[in-house]
Coordinates of C-alpha atoms in Angstrom, one line a residue:
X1 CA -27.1 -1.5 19.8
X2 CA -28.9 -2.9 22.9
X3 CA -26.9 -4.1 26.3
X4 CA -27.5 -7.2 25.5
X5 CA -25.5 -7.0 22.6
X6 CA -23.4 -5.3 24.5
X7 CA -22.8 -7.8 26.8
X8 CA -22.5 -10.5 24.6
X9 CA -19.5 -8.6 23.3
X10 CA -20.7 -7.1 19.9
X11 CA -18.6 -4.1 19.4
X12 CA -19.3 -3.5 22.9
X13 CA -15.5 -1.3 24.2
X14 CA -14.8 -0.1 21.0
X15 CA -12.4 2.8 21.5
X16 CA -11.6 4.3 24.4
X17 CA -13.3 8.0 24.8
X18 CA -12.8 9.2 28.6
X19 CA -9.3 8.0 30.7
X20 CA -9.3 9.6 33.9
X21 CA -5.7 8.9 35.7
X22 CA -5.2 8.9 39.0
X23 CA -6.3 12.5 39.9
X24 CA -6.3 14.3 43.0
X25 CA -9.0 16.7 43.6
X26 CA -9.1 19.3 46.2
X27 CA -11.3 21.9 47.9
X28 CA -8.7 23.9 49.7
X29 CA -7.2 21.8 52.0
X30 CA -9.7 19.0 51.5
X31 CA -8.1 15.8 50.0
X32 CA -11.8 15.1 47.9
X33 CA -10.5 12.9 45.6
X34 CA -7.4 10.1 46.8
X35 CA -6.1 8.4 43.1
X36 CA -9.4 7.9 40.9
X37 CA -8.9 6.0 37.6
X38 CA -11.5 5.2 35.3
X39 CA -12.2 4.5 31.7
X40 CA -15.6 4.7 29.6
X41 CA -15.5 3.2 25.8
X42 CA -17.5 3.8 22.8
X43 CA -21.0 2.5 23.1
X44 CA -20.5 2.2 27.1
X45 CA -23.0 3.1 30.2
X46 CA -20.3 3.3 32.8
X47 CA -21.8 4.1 36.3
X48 CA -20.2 6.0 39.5
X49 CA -22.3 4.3 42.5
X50 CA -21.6 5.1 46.3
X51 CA -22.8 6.8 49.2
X52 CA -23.0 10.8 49.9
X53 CA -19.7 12.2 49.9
X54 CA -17.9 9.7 48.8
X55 CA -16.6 12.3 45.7
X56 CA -18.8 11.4 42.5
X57 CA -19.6 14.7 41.8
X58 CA -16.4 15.8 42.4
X59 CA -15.1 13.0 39.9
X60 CA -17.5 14.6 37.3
X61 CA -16.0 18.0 38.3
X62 CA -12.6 17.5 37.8
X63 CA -13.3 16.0 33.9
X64 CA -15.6 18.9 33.4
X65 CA -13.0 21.5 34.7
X66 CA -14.7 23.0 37.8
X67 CA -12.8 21.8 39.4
X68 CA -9.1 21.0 38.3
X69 CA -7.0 17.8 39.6
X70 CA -3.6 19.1 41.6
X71 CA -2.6 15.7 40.5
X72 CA -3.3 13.1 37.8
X73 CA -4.3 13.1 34.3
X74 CA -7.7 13.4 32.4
X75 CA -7.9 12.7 28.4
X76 CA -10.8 12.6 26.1
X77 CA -10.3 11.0 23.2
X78 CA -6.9 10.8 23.6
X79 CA -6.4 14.7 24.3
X80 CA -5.3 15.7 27.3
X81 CA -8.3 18.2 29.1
X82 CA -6.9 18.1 32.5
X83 CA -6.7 21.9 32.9
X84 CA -8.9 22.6 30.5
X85 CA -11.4 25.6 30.8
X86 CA -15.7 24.1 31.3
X87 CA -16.4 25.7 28.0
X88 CA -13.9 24.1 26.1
X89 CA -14.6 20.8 27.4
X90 CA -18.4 21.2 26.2
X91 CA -16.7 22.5 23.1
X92 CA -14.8 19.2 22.4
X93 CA -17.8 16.9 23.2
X94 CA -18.3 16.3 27.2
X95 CA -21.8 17.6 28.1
X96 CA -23.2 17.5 31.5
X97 CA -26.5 16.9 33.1
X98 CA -25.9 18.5 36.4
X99 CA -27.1 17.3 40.0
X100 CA -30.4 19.3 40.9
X101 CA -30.6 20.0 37.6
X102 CA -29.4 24.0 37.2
X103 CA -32.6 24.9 35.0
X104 CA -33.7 28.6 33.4
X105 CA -36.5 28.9 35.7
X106 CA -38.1 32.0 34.5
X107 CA -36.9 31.1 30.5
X108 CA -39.0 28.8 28.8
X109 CA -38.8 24.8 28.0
X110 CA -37.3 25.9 24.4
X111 CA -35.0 28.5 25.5
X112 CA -33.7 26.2 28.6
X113 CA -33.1 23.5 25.6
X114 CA -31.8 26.6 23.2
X115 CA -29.3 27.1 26.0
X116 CA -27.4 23.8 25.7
X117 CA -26.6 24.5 22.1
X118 CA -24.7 28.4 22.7
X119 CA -21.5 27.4 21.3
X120 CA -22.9 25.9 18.1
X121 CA -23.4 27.6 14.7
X122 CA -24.7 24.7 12.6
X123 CA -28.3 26.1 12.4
X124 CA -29.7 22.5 10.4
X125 CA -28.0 20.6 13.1
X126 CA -29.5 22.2 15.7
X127 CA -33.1 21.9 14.7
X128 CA -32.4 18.0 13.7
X129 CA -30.8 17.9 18.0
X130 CA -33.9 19.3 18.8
X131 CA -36.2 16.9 17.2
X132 CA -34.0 14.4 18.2
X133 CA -35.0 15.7 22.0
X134 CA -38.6 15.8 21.7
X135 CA -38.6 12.2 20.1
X136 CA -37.1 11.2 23.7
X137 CA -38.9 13.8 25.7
X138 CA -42.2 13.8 23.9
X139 CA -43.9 15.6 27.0
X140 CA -41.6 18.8 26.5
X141 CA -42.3 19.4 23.0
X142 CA -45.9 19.6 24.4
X143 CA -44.6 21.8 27.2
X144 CA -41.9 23.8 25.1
X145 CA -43.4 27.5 26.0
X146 CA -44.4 27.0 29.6
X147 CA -42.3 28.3 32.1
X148 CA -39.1 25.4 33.2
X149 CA -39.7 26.5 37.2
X150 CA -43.4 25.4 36.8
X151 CA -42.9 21.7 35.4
X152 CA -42.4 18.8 37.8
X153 CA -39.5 17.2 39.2
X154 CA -39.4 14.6 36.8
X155 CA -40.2 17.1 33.5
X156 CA -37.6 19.6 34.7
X157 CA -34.9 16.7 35.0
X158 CA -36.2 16.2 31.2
X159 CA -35.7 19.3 30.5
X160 CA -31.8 19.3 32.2
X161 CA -31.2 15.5 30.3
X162 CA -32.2 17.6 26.8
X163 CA -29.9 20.8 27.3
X164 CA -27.1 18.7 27.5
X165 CA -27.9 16.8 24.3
X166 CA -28.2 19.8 22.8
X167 CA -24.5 20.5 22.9
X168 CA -24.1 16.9 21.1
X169 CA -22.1 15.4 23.2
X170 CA -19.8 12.5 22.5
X171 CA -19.9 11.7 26.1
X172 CA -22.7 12.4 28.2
X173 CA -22.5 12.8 32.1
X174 CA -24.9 12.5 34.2
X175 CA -25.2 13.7 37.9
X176 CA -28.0 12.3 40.3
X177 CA -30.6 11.9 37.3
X178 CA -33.5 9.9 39.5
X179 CA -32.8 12.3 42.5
X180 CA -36.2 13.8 44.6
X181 CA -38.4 11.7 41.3
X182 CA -41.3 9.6 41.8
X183 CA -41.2 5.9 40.9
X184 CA -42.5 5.8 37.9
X185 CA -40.4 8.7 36.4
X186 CA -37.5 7.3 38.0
X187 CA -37.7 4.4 35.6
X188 CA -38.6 6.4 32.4
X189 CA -35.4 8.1 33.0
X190 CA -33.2 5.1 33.1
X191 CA -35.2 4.2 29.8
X192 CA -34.6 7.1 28.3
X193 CA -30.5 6.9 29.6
X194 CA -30.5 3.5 27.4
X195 CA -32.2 5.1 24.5
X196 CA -29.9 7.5 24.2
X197 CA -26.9 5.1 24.7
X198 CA -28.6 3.0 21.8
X199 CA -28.6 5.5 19.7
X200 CA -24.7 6.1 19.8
X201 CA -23.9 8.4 22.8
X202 CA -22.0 7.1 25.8
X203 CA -22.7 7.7 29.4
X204 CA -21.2 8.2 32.3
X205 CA -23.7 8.1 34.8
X206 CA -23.7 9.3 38.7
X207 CA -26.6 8.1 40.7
X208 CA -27.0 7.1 44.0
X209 CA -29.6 4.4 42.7
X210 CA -27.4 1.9 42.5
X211 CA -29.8 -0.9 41.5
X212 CA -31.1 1.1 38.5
X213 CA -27.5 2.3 37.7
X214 CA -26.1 -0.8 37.1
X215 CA -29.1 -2.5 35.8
X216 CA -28.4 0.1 32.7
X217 CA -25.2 0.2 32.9
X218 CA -22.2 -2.2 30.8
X219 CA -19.4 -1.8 34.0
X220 CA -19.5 -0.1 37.3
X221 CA -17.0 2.0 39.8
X222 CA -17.8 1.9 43.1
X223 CA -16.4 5.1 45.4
X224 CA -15.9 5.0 49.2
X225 CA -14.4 8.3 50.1
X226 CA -12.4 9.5 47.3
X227 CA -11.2 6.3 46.1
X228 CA -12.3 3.8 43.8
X229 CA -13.6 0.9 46.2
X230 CA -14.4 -1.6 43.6
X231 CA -14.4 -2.4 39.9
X232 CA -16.0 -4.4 37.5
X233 CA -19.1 -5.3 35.2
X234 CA -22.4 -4.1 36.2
X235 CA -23.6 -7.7 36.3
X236 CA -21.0 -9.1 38.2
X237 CA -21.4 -6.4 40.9
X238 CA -25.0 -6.9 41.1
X239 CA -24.0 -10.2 42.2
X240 CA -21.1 -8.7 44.6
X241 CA -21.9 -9.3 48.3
X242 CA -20.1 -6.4 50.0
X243 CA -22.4 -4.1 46.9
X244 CA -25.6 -6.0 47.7
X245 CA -25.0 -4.9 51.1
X246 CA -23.9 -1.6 51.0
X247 CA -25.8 -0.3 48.2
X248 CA -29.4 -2.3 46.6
X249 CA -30.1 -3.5 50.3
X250 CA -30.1 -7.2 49.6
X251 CA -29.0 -8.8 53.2

């Protein structure tokens, strides 16, 4: 299904998959997170925009479980994860795409991907994920013996982007994707992020790329330090003054 179906309300919301309730994050003594509450639904791009520090990651953290809310609640499809241990979480279907991407260096393209499917035993399935992969990614099935620490920027974020659709995920995050990437990979990423939404996986997407974000994305959350600033669909924000401002640089 393509956003603009989406958009025009075709099945777009169906279910919803991720409810994060007003959680409090901390490190130590540091208040990170001050009351975040957000939904993604089936078929969604939801995007986390705002500047550094102002507790994305920490947001993705705290549903992943590295880092567990003191306060609040976090469910995923309709099961409560807040204190759950990372491996579970990848277990029920959350997979992550982490910021700076976290590669194998010295392992290969294959065993980097191999890695993102650990917990799984269905052999056929595996193999079909895999495919599945280097039908988005074609330049690592090309690349799949060389070394992960000697591909690009943009290749290794290809490389991160496939591990965590190797766990087939029925919601996949993403942290920073376009970070340190050339131009012209920064937009075959955000085409490949739709792709992969079209083809039946949501996304909850981090990136500090705010015109790209929401230009993918069905509804945005915009975070000012450790609270959710603003809310609403990515179209209607692209259109918000105070977010023109702040964040795509449109005076």
């Amino acid at each position: 299904m393509s956003k603009e179906e989406r958009e025009r309300g075709d099945g777009k919301g169906n279910g919803l998959i991720l409810e994060v309730e007003d959680i409090h994050t901390y490190y130590g003594s540091i208040h990170a997170i001050k009351g975040v509450t957000l939904e993604v639904h089936e078929g969604e791009i939801v995007t986390l925009i705002g500047a550094n520090g102002a507790g994305k990651s920490t947001t993705l953290r705290s549903i992943n479980g590295l880092n567990h809310p003191r306060e609040g609640r976090i469910r995923f499809q309709g099961k409560d994860i807040t204190n759950e241990a990372p491996h579970n979480v990848v277990k029920m279907g959350i997979s992550q795409s982490p910021e700076g991407r976290k590669l194998f260096p010295r392992m290969s393209v294959l065993e980097n991907l191999q890695m993102g499917a650990f917990q799984r035993n269905d052999r056929s399935a595996i193999a079909e994920d895999l495919e599945r992969v280097y039908g988005l990614f074609p330049r690592l099935s090309e690349r799949k013996s060389q070394k992960a620490g000697t591909l690009s920027g943009g290749e290794q974020q290809m490389v991160a982007m496939g591990r965590a659709l190797m766990a087939s995920p029925k919601l996949l995050m993403l942290d920073e994707p376009s970070m340190g990437l050339a131009p012209i990979f920064v937009e075959k990423i955000f085409e490949i992020v739709q792709e992969i939404n079209d083809q039946g996986t949501p996304v909850l997407l981090v990136e500090q790329n705010a015109l790209m974000a929401l230009d993918v994305a069905d509804r945005g959350y915009v975070m000012e330090t450790g609270v959710i600033a603003v809310t609403d669909e990515a179209k209607n924000l692209r259109q918000n003054e105070k977010v023109q401002k702040a964040y795509l640089g449109i005076e």
